[in-house]
mmCIF file of C-alpha atoms in Angstrom:
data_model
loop_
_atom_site.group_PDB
_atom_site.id
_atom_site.type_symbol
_atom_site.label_atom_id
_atom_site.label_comp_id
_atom_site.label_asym_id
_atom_site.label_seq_id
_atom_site.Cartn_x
_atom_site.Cartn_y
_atom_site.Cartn_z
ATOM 1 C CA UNK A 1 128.122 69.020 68.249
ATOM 2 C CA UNK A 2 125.865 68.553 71.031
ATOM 3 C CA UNK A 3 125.882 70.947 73.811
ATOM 4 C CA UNK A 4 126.102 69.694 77.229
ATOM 5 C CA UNK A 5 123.372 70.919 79.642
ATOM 6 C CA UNK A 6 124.757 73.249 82.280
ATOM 7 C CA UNK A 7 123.393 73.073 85.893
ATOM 8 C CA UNK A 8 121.996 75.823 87.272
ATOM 9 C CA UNK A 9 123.609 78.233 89.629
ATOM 10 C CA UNK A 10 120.282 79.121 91.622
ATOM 11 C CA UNK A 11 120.903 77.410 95.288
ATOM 12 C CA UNK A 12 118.111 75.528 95.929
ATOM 13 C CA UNK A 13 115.831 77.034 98.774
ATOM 14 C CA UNK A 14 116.574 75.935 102.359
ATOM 15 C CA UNK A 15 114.058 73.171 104.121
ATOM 16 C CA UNK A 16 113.517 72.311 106.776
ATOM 17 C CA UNK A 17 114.779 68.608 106.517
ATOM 18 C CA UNK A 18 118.052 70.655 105.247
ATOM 19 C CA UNK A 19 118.732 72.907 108.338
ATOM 20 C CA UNK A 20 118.210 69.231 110.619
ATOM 21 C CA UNK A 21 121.191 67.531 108.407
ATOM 22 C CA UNK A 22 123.341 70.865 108.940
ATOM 23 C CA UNK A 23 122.298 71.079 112.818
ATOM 24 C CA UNK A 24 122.057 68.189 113.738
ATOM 25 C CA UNK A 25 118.418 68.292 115.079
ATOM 26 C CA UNK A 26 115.801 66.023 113.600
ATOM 27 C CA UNK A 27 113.184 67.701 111.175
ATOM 28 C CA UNK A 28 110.766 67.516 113.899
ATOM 29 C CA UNK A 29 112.490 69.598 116.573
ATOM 30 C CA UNK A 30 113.421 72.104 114.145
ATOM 31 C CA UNK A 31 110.097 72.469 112.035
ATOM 32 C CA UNK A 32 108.768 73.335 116.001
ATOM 33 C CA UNK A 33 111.136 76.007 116.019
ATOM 34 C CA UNK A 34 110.806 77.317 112.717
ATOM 35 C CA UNK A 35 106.927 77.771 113.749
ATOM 36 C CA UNK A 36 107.701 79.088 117.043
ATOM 37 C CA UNK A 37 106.521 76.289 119.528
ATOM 38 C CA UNK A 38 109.709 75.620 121.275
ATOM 39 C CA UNK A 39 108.384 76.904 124.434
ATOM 40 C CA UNK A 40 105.628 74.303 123.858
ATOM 41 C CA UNK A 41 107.652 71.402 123.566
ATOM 42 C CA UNK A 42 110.555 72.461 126.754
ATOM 43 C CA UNK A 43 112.991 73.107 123.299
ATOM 44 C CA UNK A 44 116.111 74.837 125.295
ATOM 45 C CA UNK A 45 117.644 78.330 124.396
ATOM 46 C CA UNK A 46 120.446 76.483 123.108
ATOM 47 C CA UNK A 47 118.926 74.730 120.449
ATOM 48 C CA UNK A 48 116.239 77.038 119.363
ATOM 49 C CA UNK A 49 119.044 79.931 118.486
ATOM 50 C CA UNK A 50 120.831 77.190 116.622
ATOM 51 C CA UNK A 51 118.458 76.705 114.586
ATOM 52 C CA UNK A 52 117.381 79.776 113.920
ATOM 53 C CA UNK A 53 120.897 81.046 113.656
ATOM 54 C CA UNK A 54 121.079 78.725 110.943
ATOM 55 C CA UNK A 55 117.692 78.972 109.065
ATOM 56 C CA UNK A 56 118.773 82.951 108.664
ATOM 57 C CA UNK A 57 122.172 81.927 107.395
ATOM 58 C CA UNK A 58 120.738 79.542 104.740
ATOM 59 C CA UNK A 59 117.782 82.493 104.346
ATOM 60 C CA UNK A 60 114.928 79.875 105.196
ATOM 61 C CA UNK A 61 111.629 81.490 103.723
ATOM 62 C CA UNK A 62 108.582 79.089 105.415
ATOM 63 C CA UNK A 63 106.082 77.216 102.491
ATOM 64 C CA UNK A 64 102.330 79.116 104.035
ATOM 65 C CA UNK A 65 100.508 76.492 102.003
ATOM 66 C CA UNK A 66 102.422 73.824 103.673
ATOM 67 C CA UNK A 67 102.002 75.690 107.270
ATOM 68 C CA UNK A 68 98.866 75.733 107.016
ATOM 69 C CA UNK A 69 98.079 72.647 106.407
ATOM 70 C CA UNK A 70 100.164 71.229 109.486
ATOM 71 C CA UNK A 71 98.972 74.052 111.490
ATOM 72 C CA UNK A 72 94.932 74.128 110.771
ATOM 73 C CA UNK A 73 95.205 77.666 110.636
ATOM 74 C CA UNK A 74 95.732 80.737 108.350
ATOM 75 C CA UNK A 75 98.064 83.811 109.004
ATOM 76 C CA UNK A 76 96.101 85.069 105.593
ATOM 77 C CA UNK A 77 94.282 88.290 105.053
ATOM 78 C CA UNK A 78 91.623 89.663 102.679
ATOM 79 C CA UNK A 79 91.050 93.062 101.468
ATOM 80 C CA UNK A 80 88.547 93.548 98.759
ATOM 81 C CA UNK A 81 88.251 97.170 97.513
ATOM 82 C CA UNK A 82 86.610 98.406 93.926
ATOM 83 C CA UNK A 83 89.429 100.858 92.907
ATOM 84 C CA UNK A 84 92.699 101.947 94.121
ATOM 85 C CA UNK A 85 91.871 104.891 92.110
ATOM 86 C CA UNK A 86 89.723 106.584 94.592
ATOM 87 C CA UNK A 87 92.618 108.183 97.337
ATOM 88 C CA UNK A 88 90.028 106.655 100.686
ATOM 89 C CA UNK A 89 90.495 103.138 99.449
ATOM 90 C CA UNK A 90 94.459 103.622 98.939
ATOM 91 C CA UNK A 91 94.901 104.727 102.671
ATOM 92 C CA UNK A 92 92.358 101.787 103.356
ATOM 93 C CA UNK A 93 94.569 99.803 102.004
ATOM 94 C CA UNK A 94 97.719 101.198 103.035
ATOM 95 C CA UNK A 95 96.990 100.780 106.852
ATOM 96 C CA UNK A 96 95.404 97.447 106.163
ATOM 97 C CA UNK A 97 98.540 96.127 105.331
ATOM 98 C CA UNK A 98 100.432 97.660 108.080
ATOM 99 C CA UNK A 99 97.907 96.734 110.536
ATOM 100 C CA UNK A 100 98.140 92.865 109.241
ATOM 101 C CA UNK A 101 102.073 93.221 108.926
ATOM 102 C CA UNK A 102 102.022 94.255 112.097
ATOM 103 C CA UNK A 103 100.281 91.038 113.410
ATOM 104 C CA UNK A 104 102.912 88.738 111.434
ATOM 105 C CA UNK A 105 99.845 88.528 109.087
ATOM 106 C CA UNK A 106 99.997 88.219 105.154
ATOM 107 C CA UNK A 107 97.746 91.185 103.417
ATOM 108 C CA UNK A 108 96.282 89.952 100.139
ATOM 109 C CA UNK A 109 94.221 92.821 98.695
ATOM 110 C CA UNK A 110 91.745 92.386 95.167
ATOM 111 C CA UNK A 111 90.048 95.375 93.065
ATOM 112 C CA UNK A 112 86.803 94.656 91.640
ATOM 113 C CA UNK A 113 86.559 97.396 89.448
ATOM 114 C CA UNK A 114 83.034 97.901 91.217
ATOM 115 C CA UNK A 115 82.111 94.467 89.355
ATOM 116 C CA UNK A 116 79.866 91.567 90.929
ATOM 117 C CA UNK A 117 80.990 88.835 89.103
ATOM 118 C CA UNK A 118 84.798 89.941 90.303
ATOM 119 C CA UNK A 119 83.394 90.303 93.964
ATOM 120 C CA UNK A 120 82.606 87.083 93.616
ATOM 121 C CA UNK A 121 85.716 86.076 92.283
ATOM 122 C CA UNK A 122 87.515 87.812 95.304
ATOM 123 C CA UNK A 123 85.742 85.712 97.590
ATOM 124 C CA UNK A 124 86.688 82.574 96.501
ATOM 125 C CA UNK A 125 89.824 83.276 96.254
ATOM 126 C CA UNK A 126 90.588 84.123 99.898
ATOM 127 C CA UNK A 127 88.090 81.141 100.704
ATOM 128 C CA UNK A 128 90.580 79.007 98.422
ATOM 129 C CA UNK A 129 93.295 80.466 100.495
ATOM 130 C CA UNK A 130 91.885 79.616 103.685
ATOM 131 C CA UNK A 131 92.070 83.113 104.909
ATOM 132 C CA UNK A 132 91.643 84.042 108.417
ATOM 133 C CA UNK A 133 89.215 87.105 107.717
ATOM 134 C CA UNK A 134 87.749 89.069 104.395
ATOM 135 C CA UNK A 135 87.792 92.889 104.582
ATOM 136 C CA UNK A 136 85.327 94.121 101.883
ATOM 137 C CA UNK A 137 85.004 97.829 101.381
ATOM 138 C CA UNK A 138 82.401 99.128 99.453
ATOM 139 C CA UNK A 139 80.666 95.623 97.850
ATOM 140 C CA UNK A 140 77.857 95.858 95.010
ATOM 141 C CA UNK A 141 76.355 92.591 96.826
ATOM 142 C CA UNK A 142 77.366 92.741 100.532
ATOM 143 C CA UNK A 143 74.497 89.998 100.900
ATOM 144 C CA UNK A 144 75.828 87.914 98.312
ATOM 145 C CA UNK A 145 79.386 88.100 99.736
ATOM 146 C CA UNK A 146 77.928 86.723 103.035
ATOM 147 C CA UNK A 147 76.228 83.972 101.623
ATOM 148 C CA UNK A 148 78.904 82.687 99.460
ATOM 149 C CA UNK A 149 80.899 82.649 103.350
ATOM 150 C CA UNK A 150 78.152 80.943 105.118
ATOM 151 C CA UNK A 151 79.709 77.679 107.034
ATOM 152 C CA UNK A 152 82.755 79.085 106.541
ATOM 153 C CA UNK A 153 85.506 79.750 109.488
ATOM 154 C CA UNK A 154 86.723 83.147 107.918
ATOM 155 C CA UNK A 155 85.422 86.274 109.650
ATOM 156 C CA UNK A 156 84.021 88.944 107.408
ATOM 157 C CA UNK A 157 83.858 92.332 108.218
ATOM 158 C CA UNK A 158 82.562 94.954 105.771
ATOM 159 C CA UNK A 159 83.834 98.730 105.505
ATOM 160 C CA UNK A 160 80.943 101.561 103.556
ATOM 161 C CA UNK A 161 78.693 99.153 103.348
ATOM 162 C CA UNK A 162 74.580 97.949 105.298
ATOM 163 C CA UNK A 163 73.325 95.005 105.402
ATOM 164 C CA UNK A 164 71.351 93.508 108.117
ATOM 165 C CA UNK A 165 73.212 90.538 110.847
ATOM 166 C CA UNK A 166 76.489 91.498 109.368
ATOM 167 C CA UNK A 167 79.789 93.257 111.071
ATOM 168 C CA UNK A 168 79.942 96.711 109.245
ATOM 169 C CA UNK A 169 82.336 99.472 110.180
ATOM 170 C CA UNK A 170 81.500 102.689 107.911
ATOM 171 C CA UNK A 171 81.000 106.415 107.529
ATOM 172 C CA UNK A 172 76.704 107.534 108.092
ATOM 173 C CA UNK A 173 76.787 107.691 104.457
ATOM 174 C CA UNK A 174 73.296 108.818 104.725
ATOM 175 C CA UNK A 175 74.221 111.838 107.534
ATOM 176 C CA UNK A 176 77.209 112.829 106.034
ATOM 177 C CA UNK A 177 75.485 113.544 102.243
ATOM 178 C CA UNK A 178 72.528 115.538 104.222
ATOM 179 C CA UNK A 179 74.966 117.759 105.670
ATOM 180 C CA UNK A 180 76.931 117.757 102.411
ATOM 181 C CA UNK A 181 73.962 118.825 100.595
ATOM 182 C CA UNK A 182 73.028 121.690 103.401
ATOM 183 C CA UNK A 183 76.072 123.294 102.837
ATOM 184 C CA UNK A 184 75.743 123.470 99.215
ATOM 185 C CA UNK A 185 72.457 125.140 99.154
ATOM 186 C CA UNK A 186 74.161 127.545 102.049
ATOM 187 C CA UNK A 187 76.989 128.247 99.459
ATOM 188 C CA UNK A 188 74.306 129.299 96.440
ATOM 189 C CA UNK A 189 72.067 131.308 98.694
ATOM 190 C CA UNK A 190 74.999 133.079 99.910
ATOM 191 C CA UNK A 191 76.626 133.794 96.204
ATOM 192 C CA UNK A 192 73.043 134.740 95.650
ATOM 193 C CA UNK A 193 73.160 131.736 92.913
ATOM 194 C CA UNK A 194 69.697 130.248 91.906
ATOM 195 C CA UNK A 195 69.549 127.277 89.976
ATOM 196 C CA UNK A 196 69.305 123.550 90.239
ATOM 197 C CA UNK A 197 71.701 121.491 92.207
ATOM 198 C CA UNK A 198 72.318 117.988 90.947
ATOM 199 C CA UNK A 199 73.850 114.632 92.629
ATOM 200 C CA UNK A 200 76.707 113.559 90.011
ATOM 201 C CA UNK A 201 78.198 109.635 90.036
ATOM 202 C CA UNK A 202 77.435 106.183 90.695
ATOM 203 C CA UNK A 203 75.144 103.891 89.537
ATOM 204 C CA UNK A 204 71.585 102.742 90.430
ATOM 205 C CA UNK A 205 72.461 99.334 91.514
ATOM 206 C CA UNK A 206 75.405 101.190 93.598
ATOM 207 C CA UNK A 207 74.237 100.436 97.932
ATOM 208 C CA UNK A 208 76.846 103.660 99.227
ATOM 209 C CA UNK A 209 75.497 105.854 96.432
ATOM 210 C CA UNK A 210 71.636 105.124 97.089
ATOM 211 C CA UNK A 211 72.531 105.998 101.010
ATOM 212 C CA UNK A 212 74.108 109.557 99.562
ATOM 213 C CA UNK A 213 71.370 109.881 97.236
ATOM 214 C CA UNK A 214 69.123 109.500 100.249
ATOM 215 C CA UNK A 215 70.177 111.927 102.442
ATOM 216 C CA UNK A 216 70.982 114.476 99.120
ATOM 217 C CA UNK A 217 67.071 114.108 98.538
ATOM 218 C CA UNK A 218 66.598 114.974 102.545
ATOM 219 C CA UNK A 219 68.315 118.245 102.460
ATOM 220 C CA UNK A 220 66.635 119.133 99.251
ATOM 221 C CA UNK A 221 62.782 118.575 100.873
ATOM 222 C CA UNK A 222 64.245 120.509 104.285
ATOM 223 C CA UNK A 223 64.525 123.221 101.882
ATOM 224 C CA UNK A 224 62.140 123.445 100.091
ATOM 225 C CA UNK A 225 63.678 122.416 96.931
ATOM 226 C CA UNK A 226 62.441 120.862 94.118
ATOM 227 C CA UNK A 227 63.468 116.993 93.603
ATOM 228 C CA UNK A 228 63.463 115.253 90.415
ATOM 229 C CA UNK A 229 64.967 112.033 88.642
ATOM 230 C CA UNK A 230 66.410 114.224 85.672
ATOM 231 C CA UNK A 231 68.781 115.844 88.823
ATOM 232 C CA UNK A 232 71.182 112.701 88.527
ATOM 233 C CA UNK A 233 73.904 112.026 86.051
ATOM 234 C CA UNK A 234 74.250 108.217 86.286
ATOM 235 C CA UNK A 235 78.312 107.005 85.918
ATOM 236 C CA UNK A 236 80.295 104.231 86.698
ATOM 237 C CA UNK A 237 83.176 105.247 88.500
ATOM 238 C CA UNK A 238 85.718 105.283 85.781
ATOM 239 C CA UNK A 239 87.427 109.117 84.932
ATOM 240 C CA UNK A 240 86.644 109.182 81.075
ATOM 241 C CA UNK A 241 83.251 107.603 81.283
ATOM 242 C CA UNK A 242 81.992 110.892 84.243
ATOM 243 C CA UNK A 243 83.995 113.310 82.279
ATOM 244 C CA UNK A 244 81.427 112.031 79.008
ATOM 245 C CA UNK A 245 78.264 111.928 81.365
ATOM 246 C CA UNK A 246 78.793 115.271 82.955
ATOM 247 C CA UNK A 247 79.847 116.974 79.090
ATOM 248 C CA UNK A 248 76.914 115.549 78.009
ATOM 249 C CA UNK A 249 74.722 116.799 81.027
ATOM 250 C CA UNK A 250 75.749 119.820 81.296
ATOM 251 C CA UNK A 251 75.489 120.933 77.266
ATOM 252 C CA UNK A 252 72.031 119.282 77.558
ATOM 253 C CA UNK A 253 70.646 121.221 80.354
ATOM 254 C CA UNK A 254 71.064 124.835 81.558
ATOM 255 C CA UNK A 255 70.884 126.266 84.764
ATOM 256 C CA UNK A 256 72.771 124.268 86.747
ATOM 257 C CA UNK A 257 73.894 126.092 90.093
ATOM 258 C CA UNK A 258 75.223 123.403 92.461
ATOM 259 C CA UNK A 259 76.673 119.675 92.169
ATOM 260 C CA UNK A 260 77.023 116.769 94.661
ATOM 261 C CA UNK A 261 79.941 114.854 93.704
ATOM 262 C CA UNK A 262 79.787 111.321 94.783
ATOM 263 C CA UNK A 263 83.063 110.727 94.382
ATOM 264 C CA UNK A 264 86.868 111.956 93.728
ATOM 265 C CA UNK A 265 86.829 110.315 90.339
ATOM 266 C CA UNK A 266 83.395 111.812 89.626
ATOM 267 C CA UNK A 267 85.222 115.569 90.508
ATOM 268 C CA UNK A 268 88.243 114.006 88.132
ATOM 269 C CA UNK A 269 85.745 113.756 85.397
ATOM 270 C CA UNK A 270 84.657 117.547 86.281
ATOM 271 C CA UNK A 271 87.917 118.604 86.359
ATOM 272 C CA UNK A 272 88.836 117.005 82.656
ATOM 273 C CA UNK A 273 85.988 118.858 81.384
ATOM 274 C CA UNK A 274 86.875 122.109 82.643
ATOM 275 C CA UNK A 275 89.218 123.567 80.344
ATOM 276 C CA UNK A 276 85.992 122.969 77.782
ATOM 277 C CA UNK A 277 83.740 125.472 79.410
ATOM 278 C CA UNK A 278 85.593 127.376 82.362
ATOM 279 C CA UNK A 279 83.143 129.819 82.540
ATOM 280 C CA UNK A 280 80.172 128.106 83.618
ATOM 281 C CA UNK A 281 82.347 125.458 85.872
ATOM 282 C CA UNK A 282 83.829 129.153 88.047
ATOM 283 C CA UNK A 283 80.010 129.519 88.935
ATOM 284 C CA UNK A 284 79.172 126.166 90.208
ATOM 285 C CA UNK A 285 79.044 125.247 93.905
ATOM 286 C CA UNK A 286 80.245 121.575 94.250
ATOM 287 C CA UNK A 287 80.038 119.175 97.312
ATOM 288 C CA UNK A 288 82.495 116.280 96.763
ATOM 289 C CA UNK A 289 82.479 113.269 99.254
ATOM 290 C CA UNK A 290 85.692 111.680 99.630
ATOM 291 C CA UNK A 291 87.387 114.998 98.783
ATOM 292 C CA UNK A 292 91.370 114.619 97.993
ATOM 293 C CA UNK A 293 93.927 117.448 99.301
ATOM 294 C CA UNK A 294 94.601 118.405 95.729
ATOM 295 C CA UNK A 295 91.271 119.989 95.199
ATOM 296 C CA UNK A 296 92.873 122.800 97.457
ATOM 297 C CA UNK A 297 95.082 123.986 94.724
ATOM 298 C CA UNK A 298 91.432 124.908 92.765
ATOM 299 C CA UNK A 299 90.660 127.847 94.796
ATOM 300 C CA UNK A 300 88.636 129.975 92.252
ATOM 301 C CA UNK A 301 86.238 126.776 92.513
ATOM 302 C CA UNK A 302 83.795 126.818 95.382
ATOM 303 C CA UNK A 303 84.344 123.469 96.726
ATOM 304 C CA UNK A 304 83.091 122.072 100.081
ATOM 305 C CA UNK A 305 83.925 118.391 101.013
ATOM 306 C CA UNK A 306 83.293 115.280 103.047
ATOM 307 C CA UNK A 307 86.959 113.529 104.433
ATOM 308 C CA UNK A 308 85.987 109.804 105.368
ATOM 309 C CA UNK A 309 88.438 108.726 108.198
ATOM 310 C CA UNK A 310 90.050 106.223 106.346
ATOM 311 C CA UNK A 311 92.693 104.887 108.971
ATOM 312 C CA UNK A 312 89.990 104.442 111.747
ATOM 313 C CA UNK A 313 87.889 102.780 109.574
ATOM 314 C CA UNK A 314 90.248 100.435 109.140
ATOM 315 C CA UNK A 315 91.220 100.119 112.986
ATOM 316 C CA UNK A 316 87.813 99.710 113.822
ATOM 317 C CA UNK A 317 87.447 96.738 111.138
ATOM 318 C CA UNK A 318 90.669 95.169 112.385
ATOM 319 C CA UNK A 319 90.059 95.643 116.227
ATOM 320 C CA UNK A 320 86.614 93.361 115.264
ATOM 321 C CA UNK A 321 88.772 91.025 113.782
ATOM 322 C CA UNK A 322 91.505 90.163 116.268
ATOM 323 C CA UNK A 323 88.436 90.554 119.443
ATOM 324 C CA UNK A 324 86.984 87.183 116.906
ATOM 325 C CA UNK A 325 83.318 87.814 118.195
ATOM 326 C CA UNK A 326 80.496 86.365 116.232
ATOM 327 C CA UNK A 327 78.762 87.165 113.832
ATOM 328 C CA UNK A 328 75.168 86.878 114.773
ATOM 329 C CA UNK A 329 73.204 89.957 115.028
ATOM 330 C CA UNK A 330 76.030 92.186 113.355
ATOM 331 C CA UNK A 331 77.666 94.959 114.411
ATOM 332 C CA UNK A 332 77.840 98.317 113.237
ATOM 333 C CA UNK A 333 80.120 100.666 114.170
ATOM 334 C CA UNK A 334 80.007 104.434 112.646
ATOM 335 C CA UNK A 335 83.131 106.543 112.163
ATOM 336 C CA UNK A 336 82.952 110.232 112.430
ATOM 337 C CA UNK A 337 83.572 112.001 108.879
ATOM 338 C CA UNK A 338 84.721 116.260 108.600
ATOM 339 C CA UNK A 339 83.702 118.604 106.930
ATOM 340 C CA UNK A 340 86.107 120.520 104.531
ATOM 341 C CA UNK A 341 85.299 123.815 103.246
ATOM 342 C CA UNK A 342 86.913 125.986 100.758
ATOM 343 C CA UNK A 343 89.092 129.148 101.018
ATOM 344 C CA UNK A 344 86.356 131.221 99.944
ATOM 345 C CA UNK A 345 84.070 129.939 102.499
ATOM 346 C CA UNK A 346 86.647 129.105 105.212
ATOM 347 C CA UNK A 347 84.606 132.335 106.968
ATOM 348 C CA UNK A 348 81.349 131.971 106.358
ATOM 349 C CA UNK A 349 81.092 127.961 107.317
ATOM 350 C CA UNK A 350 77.211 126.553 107.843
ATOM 351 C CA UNK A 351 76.316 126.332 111.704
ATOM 352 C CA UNK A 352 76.861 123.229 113.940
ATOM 353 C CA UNK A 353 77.773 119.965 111.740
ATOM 354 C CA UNK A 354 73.988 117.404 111.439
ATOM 355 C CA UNK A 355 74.386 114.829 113.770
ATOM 356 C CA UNK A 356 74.318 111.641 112.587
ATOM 357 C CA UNK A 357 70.811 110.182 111.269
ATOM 358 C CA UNK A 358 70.175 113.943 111.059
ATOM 359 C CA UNK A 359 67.316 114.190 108.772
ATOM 360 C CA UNK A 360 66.105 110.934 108.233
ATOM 361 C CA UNK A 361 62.003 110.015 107.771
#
């Protein structure tokens, strides 16, 4: 016996072309409502709430592709970050989509992984989507990004990130690791701890963590300290793969004193490791940039930290974005960061915060 087919239950989505047959209105008048250009076109009160009374009943959900077509325009936006791992690019995230929800605006965000070849899969993406604007926090290849936009129409605007002629919104990556690093070397001399004090996470090809690295190696000549390659543990920015670089590290090489952390996941990594060798991780005077509110539970650690100000960052970035100025020349506009210290040192802080560019040659 053969079975008949049975339709399917599932109304079919409301159109346009459907609300005019139920109204009355011809597909025209109402697709101008549905868009919001009654005004434009002398549509009365009368009709408008008609049709919208009735494209809520029938629970009318507008086709973007198709809008945007008719339209020339996008209400699409872009927000490339490497990890939503790392607790700065969650809030980055967070208030990017409530800033472009806010503006009636789709959010569309993409993790890289830290990847090039996925950066530049992000980017044509939102190209391919027509996007109004790309948000890219953090690139490997902020140069690259803007060249595969060139002769576009979408604005990009780039969070923790340099690059000459482009709009850049972004902690002084540089300033905040020098003053990072001067507190760290406070901390030892003032535990009386002597020793060498390494920078811990990122890679070589990595722009933010060469800027850190740059100001770490600043502090170190204003004091006097030695400087030398074998001071930095190399990681991606993956928890397993810095809890194996600093286990290997530190069983490789003694006296060890202090540690720049470049990043929240690099501290996860430390953290992992600890229950391996307690001891030696109690002694250790750590600097972590991007430091997370949980590290205040670890208060027999002496930890000092760098908080980015992750919801003006991304105000700044989208107040560039709706003022639509060019391009040409760039912009770059520098967020103050804080300075978090410790329990044990919440006494005996460093004196007056570096300003920024503190330090610099």
């Amino acid at each position: 016996m053969v079975k008949k087919k049975t339709r399917s239950t599932n109304p079919k989505p409301a159109s346009i072309r459907g609300i005019a047959k139920l109204t009355g209105f011809s597909s025209t008048t109402v697709s101008l409502v549905l868009n919001g250009r009654a005004g434009d076109y002398n549509i009365s009160d009368e009709t408008r709430d008609a049709i919208l009374a009735k494209a809520r009943e029938l629970n009318y959900q507008p086709n973007i592709h198709a809008r945007n077509l008719s339209s020339g325009r996008s209400d699409i936006l872009g927000l490339m970050v490497p990890t939503l791992h790392n607790r700065f690019f969650g809030e980055l995230a967070e208030t990017f989509e409530a800033l472009a929800r806010a503006e009636g605006k789709l959010a569309l965000i993409h993790v890289t992984r830290y990847e090039r070849a996925e950066e530049d899969n992000a980017i044509r993406f939102f190209l391919s989507q027509n996007a109004e604007c790309i948000v890219v926090a953090n690139p490997m290849a902020p140069e690259k990004i803007a060249e595969l936009c060139e002769g576009r129409d979408t604005q990009q605007i780039f969070i923790d990130a340099t690059a000459e002629g482009l709009r850049t919104v972004s902690t002084d990556n540089y300033a905040a690791a020098f003053e990072l690093t001067r507190a760290i070397i406070a901390s030892m001399a003032r535990a009386g701890h002597q020793g060498s004090l390494v920078f811990f996470g990122g890679t070589p090809d990595h722009q933010v963590t060469q800027l850190r690295l740059k100001g770490f190696r600043a502090a170190l000549d204003e004091a006097g300290l030695p400087f030398a390659d074998t001071q930095v543990i190399w990681s991606a920015f993956e928890p397993e793969k810095c809890y194996a670089a600093v286990r290997d590290y530190l069983r490789a090489n003694a006296g060890v004193a202090g540690m720049f952390v470049n990043s929240i996941i690099a501290m996860e990594g430390i953290t992992r490791y600890f229950p391996d060798d307690p001891e030696t991780f109690r002694t250790l005077h750590y600097g972590v940039f991007d430091i997370s509110p949980n590290l205040s539970l670890l208060t027999d650690l002496n930890i000092i930290g760098v908080r980015q100000d992750s919801q003006r960052i991304m105000e700044a970035a989208f107040d560039l974005y709706k003022s639509g100025q060019p391009t040409e020349g760039g912009t770059v506009i520098l967020v103050p960061h804080e300075m978090v210290y410790g329990r044990a040192f919440a006494s005996q802080r460093p004196g007056d915060p570096v300003a920024s560019g503190a330090g610099r040659d």
